[in-house]
Coordinates of C-alpha atoms in Angstrom, one line a residue:
X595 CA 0.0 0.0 0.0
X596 CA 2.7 2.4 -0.1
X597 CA 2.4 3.5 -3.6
X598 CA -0.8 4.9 -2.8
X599 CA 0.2 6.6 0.2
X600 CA 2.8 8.1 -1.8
X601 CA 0.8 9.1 -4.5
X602 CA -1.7 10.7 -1.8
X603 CA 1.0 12.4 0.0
X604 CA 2.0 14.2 -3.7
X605 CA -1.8 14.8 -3.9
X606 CA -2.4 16.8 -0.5
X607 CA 0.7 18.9 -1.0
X608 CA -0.4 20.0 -4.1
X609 CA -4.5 20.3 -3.0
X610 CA -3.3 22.5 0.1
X611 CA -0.6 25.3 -2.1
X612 CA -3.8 26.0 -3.9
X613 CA -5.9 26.0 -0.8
X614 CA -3.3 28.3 1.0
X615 CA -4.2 30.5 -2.0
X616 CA -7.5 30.7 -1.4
X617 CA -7.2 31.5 1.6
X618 CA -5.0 34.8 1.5
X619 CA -7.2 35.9 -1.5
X620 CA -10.4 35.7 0.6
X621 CA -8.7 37.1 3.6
X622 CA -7.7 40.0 1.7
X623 CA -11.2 40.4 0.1
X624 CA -12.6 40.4 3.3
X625 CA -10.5 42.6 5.5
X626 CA -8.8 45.2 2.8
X627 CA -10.8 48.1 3.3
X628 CA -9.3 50.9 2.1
X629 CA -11.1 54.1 2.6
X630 CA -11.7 57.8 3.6
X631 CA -11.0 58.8 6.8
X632 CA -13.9 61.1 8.2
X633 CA -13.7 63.1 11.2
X634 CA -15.8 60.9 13.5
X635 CA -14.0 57.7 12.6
X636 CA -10.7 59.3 12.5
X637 CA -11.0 60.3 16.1
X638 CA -12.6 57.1 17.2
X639 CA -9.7 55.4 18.7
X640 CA -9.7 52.1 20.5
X641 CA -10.3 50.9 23.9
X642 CA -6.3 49.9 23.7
X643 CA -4.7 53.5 23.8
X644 CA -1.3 53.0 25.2
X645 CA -1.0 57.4 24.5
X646 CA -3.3 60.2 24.5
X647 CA -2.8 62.3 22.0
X648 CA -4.1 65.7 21.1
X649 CA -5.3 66.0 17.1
X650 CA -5.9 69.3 15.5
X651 CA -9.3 69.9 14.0
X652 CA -9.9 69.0 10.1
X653 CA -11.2 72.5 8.9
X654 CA -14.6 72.0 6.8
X655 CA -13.3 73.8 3.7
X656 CA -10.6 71.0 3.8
X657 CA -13.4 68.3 4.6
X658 CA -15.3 69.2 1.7
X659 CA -12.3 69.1 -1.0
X660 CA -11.3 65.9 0.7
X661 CA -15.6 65.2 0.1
X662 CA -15.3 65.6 -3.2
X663 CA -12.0 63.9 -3.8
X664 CA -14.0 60.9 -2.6
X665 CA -17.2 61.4 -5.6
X666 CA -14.2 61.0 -8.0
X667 CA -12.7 58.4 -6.7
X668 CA -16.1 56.6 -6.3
X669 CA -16.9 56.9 -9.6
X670 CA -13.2 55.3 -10.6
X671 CA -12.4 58.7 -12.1
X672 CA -9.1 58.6 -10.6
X673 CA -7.1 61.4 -12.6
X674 CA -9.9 64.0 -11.4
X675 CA -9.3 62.8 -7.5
X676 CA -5.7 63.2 -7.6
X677 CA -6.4 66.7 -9.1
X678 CA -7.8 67.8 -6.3
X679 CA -6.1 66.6 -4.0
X680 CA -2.9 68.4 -6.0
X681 CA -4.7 71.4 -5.5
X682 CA -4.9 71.4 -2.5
X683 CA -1.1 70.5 -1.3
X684 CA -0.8 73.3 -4.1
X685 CA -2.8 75.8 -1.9
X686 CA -0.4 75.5 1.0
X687 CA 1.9 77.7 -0.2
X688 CA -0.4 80.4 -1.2
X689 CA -2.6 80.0 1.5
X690 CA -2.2 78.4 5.3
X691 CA -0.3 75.0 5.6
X692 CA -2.6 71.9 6.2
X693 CA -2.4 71.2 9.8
X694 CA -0.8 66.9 10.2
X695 CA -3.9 66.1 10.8
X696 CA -5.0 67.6 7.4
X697 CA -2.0 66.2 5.5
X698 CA -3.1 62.7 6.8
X699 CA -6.5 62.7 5.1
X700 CA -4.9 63.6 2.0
X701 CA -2.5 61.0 2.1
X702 CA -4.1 58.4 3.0
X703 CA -6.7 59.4 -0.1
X704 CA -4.1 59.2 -2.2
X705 CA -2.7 56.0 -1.1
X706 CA -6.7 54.4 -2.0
X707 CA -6.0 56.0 -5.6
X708 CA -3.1 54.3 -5.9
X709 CA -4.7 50.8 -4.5
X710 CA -7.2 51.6 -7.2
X711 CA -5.0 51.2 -9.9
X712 CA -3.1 48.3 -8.6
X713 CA 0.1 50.9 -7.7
X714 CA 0.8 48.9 -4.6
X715 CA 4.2 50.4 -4.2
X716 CA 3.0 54.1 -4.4
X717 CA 0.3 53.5 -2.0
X718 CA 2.7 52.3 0.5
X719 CA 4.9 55.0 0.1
X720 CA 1.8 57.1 0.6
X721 CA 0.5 55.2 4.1
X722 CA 3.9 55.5 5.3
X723 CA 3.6 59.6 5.0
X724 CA 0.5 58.9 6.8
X725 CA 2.0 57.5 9.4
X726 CA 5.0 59.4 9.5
X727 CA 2.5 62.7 10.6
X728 CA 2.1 60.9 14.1
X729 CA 1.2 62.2 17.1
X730 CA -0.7 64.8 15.6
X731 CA -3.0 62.1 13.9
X732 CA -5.5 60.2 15.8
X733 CA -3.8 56.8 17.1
X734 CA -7.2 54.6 15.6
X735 CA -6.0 55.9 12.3
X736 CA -2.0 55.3 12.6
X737 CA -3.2 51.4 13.8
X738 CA -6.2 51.8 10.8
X739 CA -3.2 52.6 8.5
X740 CA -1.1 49.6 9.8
X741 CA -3.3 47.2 9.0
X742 CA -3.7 48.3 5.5
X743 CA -0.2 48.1 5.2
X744 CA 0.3 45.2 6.6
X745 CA -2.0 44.0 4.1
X746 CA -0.4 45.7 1.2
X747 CA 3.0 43.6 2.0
X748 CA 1.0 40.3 2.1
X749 CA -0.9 40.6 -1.4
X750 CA 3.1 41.9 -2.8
X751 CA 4.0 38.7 -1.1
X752 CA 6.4 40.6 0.9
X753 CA 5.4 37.9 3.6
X754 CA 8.1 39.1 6.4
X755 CA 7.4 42.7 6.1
X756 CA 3.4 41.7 6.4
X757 CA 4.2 39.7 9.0
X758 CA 6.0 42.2 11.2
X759 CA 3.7 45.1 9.7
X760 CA 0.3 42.9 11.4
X761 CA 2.8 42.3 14.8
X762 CA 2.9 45.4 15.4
X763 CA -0.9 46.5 14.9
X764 CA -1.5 43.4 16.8
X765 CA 0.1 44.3 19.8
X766 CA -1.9 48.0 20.0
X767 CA -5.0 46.9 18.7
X768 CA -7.4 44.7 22.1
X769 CA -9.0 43.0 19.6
X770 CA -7.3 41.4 16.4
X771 CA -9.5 40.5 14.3
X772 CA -10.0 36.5 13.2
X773 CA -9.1 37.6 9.5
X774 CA -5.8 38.8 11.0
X775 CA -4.7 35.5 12.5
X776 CA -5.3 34.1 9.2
X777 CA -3.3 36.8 7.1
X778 CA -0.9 35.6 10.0
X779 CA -1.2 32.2 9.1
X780 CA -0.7 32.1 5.7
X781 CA 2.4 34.7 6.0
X782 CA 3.8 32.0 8.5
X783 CA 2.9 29.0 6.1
X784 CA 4.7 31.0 3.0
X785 CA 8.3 31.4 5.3
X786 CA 7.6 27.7 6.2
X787 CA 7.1 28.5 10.0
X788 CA 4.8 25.9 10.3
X789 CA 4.6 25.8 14.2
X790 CA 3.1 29.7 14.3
X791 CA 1.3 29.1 10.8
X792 CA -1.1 26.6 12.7
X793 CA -0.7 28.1 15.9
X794 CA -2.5 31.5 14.2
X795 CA -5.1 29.7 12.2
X796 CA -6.3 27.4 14.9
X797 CA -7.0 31.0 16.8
X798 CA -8.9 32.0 13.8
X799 CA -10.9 28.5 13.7
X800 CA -11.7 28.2 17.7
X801 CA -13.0 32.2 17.6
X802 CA -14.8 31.6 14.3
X803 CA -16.3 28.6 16.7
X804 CA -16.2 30.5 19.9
X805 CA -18.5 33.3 18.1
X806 CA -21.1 30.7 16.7
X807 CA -20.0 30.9 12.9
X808 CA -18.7 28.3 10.5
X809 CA -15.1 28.8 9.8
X810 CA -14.0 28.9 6.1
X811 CA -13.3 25.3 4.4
X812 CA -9.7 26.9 3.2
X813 CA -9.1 27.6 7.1
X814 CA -9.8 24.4 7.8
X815 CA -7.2 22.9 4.6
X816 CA -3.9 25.0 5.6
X817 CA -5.1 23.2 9.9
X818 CA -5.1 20.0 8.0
X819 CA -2.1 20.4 5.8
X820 CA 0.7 21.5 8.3
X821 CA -1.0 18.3 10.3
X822 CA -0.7 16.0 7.6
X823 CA 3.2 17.6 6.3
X824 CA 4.3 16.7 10.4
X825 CA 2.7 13.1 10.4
X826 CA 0.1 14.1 12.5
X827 CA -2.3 11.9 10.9
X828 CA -4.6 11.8 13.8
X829 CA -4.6 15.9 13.9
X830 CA -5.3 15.6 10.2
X831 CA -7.9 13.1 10.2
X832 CA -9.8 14.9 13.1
X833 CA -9.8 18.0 10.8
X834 CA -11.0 15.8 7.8
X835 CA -13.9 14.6 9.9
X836 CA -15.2 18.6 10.3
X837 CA -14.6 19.3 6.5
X838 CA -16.6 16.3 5.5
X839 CA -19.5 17.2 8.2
X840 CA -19.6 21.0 6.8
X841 CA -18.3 20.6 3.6
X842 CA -18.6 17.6 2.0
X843 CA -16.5 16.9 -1.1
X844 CA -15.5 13.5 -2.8
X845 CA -11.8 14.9 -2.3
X846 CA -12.3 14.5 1.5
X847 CA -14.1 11.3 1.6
X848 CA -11.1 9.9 -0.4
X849 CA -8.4 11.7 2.1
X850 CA -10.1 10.8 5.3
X851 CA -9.7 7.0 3.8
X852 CA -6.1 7.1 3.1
X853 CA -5.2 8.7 6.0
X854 CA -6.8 5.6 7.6
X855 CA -4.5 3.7 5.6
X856 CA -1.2 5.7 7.0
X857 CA -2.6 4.6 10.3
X858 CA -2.8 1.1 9.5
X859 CA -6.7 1.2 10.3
X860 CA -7.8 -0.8 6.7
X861 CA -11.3 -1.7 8.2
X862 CA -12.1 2.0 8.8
X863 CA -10.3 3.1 5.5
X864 CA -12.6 0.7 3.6
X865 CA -15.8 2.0 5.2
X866 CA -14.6 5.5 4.1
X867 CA -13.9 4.6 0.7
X868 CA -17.3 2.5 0.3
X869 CA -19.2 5.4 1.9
X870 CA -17.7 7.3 -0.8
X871 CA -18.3 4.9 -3.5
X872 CA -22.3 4.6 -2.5
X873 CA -22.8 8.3 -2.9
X874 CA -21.3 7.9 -6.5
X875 CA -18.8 9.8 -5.8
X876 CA -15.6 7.7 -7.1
X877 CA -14.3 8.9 -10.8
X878 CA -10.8 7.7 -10.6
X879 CA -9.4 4.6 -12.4
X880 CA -7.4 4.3 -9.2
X881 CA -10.4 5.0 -6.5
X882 CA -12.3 1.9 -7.1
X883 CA -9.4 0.0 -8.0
X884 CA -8.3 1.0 -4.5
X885 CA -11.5 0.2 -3.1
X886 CA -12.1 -3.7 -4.9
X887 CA -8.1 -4.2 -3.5
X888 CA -9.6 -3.3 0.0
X889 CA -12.7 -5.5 -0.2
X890 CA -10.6 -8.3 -1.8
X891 CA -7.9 -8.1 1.4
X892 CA -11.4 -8.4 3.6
X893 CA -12.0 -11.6 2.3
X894 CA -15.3 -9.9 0.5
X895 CA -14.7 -11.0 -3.7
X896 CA -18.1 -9.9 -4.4
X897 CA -18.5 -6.7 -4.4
X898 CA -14.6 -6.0 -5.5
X899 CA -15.9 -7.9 -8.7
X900 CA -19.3 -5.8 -8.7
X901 CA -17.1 -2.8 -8.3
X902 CA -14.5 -3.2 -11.2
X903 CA -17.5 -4.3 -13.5
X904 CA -19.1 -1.2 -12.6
X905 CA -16.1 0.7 -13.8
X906 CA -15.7 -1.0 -16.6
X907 CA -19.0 -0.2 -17.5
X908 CA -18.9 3.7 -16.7
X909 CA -15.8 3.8 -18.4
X910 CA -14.0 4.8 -15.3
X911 CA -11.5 2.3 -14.5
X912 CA -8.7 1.9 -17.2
X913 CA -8.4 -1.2 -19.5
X914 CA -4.9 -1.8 -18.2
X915 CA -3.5 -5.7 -18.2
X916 CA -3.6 -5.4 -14.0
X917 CA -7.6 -4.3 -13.8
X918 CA -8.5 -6.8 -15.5
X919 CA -6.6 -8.8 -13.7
X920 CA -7.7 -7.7 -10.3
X921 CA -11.4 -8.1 -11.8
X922 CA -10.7 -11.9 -12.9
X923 CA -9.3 -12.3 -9.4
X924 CA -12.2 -11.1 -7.9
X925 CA -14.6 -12.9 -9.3
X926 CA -12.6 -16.1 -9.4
X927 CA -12.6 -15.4 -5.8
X928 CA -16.4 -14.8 -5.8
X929 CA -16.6 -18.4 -7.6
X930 CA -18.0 -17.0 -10.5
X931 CA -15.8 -18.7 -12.6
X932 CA -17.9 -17.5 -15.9
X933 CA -17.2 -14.1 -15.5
X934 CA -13.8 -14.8 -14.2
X935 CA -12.5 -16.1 -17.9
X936 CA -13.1 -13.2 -19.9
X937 CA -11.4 -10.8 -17.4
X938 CA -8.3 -12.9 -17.3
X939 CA -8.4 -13.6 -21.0
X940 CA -8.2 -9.5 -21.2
X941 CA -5.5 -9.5 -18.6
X942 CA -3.2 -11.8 -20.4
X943 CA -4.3 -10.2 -24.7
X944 CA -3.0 -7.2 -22.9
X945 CA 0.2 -8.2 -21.1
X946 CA 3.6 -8.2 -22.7
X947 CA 4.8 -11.4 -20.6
X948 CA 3.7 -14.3 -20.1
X949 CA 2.9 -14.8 -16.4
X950 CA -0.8 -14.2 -17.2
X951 CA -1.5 -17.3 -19.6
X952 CA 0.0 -19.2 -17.5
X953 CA -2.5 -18.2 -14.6
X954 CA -5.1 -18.3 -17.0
X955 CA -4.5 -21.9 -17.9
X956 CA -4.3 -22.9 -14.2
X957 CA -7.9 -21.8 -13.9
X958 CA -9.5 -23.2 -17.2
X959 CA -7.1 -26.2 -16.1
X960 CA -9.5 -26.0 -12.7
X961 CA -12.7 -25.9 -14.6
X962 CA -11.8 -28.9 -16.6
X963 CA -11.6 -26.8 -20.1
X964 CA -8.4 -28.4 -21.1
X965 CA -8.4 -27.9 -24.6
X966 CA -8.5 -23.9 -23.6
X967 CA -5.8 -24.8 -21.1
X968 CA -3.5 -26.1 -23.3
X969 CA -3.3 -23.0 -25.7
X970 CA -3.3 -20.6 -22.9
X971 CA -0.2 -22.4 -21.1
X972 CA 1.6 -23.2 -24.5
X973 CA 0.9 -19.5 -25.1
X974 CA 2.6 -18.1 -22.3
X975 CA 5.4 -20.0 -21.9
X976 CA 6.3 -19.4 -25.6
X977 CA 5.7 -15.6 -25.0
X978 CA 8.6 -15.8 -22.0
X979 CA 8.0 -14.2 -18.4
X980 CA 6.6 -17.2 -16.6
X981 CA 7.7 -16.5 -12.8
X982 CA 7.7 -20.7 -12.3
X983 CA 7.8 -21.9 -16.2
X984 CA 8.4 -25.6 -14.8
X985 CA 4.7 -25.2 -12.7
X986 CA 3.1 -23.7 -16.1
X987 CA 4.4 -27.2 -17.9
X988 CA 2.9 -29.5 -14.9
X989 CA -0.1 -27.9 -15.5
X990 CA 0.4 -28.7 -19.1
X991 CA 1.2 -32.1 -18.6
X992 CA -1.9 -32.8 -16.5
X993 CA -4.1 -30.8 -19.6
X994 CA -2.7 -33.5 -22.2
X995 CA -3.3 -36.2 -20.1
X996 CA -6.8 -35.4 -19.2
X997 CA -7.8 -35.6 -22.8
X998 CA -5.6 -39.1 -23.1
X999 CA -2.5 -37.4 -24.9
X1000 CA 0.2 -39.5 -22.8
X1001 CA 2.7 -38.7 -25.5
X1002 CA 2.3 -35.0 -24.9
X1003 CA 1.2 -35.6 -21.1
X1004 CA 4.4 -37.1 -20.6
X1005 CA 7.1 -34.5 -23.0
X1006 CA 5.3 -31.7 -20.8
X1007 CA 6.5 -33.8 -17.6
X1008 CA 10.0 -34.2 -18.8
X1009 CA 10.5 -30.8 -19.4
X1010 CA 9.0 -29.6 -16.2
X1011 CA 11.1 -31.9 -14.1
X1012 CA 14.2 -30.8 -15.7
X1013 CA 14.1 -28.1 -12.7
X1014 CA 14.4 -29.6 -9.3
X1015 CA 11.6 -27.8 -7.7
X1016 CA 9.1 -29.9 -10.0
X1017 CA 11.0 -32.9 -10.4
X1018 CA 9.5 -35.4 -7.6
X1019 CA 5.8 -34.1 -8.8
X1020 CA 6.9 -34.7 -12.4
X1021 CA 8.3 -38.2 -11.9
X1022 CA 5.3 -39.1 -9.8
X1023 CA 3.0 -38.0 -13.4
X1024 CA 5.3 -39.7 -15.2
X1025 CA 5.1 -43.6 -13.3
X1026 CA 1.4 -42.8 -13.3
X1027 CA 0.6 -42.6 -17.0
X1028 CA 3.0 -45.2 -17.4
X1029 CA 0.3 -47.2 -14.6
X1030 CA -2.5 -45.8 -16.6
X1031 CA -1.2 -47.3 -20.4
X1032 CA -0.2 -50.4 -18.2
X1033 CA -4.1 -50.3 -17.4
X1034 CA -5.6 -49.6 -20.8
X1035 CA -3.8 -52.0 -22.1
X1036 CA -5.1 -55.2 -20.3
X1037 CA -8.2 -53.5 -20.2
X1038 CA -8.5 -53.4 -23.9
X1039 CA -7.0 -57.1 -23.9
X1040 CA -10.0 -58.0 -21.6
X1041 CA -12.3 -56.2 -24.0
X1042 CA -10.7 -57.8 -26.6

């Protein structure tokens, strides 16, 4: 089974980059708000204030130029915003200065033009200016403007910058938000800190839970990830269990049930992969081929056969040499021997050695077709690749002699006993068709 836990482990790693995507993209959406600055919200600091500072007044005739900046902008008629906001830096050196206060407002308006127009650089440069008029600027809007830097840096994927930037506002803000811990998170997950990465977005998932609310599926994928990356298979599957309650996708069915596998727990790794298989949910070639292996190592042929047919039939599972194989076996198994043949007959058409005739005459050997056995055997050991060529020409030898060829019975025994392994078998065949022409012979004398 390690092949497929290898295969899986490729599989996660590259489900969870994109889901790590996803995440900072809807973290972004969600919590990049960049926007005016009125007087009221300006000057409505937090219950954190580690200062008190004392902020000039924003003078209405500044208010209202900063007002209609904001139409402009609105209407994405960006050019026209930055005009007036040039005028009025402009205006300072006819008339009086704008106060830091002042200065901030148009900044920071400037900075949102520049977000506008994807100019991430410039509106950093601009946010810092914002920040750089401090302590004459309300201290809500220096940690306001923090954030949005902070964000800034994590959609430039400038992860350590965005990292320390949101520190920072973390550490004067009372109440981080949860869409914080996640920009954390993901800032972590990108440097490869995985301890803090998880650390940050299980915050976000048990306030997201603590508050009532469903936390995002993509929250849930980096938890399960960095649990699955350390081994943690336990971690990883307890996660699983939440996504496939909340969010239930094929993809998590079909994890939760080789994770099973990675903790040796096959009975439970079956039950999640037939669960999935009943909701019709397996479309993978390798899914249900995975699923009939499981039922066929739990002693349970049947449906293994009923599963490959199935996917045959839906043109899901792939007409390789070793699913057909897997489906003769199964219903062999299942002692169906009818609907054995053909499967093992496609197994062998469709394999370049041997090995697979050779089975195949075994089992039409078994059912007494030994005309069908004798081509089959004869077939693969001229096509080479037999794993035990002198059991293949037993088999042989027992095919002849069941339809009275002793000549040929007997040349099939002489070859096969030319290897040790089958030589005591061999001469034991050999003294008894000599015991059975011994016996025709008196018999027919008798007759005679």
């Amino acid at each position: 089974m390690r092949f497929v836990s290898k295969f899986f482990r490729q599989l996660v790693v590259r489900i969870c980059k994109m889901s790590v995507v996803l995440v900072l993209v809807a973290a972004a959406d969600q919590a990049f708000d960049v926007s005016f600055v009125s007087t009221a919200a300006a000057q409505d600091a937090p219950k954190k204030e580690r200062e008190t500072r004392k902020t000039p007044a924003l003078r209405n005739n500044i208010y209202e130029k900063l007002a209609e900046a904001q139409v402009f902008a609105e209407a994405k008629q960006y050019t026209e915003a930055e005009a007036v906001l040039n005028d009025m830096l402009d205006a300072t050196s006819k008339k009086s200065k704008l106060n830091r206060y002042e200065l901030a407002n148009v900044y920071n308006t400037y900075a949102y033009l520049r977000y506008a127009v994807e100019d991430y650089d410039g509106a950093l440069n601009y946010y810092q200016k914002v920040i750089d008029q401090r302590p004459e600027i309300p201290l809500a809007l220096e940690i306001n403007t923090l954030y949005t830097v902070a964000q800034l840096y994590f959609l430039q994927e400038n992860w350590l910058k965005g990292i320390d930037t949101l520190n920072k506002w973390m550490a004067v803000t009372e109440t981080p938000s949860t869409n914080a811990y996640v920009l954390l998170a993901n800032g972590y997950f990108q440097l490869k800190d995985y301890d803090k990465s998880l650390s940050n977005i299980q915050t976000a998932i048990d306030r997201e839970e603590a508050a009532g609310k469903l936390p995002k599926e993509q929250w849930y994928n980096l938890a399960r990830f960095i649990h699955y990356d350390r081994e943690n298979f336990r971690e990883a599957l307890n996660v699983l269990e939440l996504l496939i309650m909340y969010y239930p996708k094929k993809q998590y069915w079909v994890q939760a049930s080789h994770l099973y596998a990675e903790e040796k727990d096959e009975a439970r790794q079956l039950a999640l992969l037939e669960a999935t298989y009943e909701q019709n949910l397996l479309d993978r070639s390798q899914d249900i081929v995975l699923l009939s292996q499981l039922y066929l190592q739990a002693e349970v042929p049947f449906p293994a056969a009923l599963a490959m047919e199935k996917g045959f039939a839906d043109n899901i599972v792939e007409e390789e040499s070793k699913n057909y194989e897997l489906a003769g076996v199964a219903w062999r198994q299942a002692q169906e021997v009818a609907k054995s043949l053909p499967m093992l007959e496609a197994a062998a058409s469709k394999s370049e050695k041997g090995e697979l005739y050779a089975r195949l005459g075994n089992v039409y050997l078994d059912v007494d077709k030994n005309e069908e056995a004798i081509k089959a055997l004869k077939r693969g050991l001229d096509r080479g690749g037999v794993k035990r060529p002198d059991q293949a020409r037993l088999a042989l030898g027992m095919a002849y002699f069941n339809l009275g060829d002793f000549t040929s019975a007997r040349r099939a025994f002489r070859d096969a006993r030319k290897d040790k392994r089958a030589r005591s078998y061999a001469d034991q065949w050999l003294k008894y068709i000599t015991s059975e022409e011994r016996r025709l012979e008196e018999l027919a004398k008798d007759l005679g």
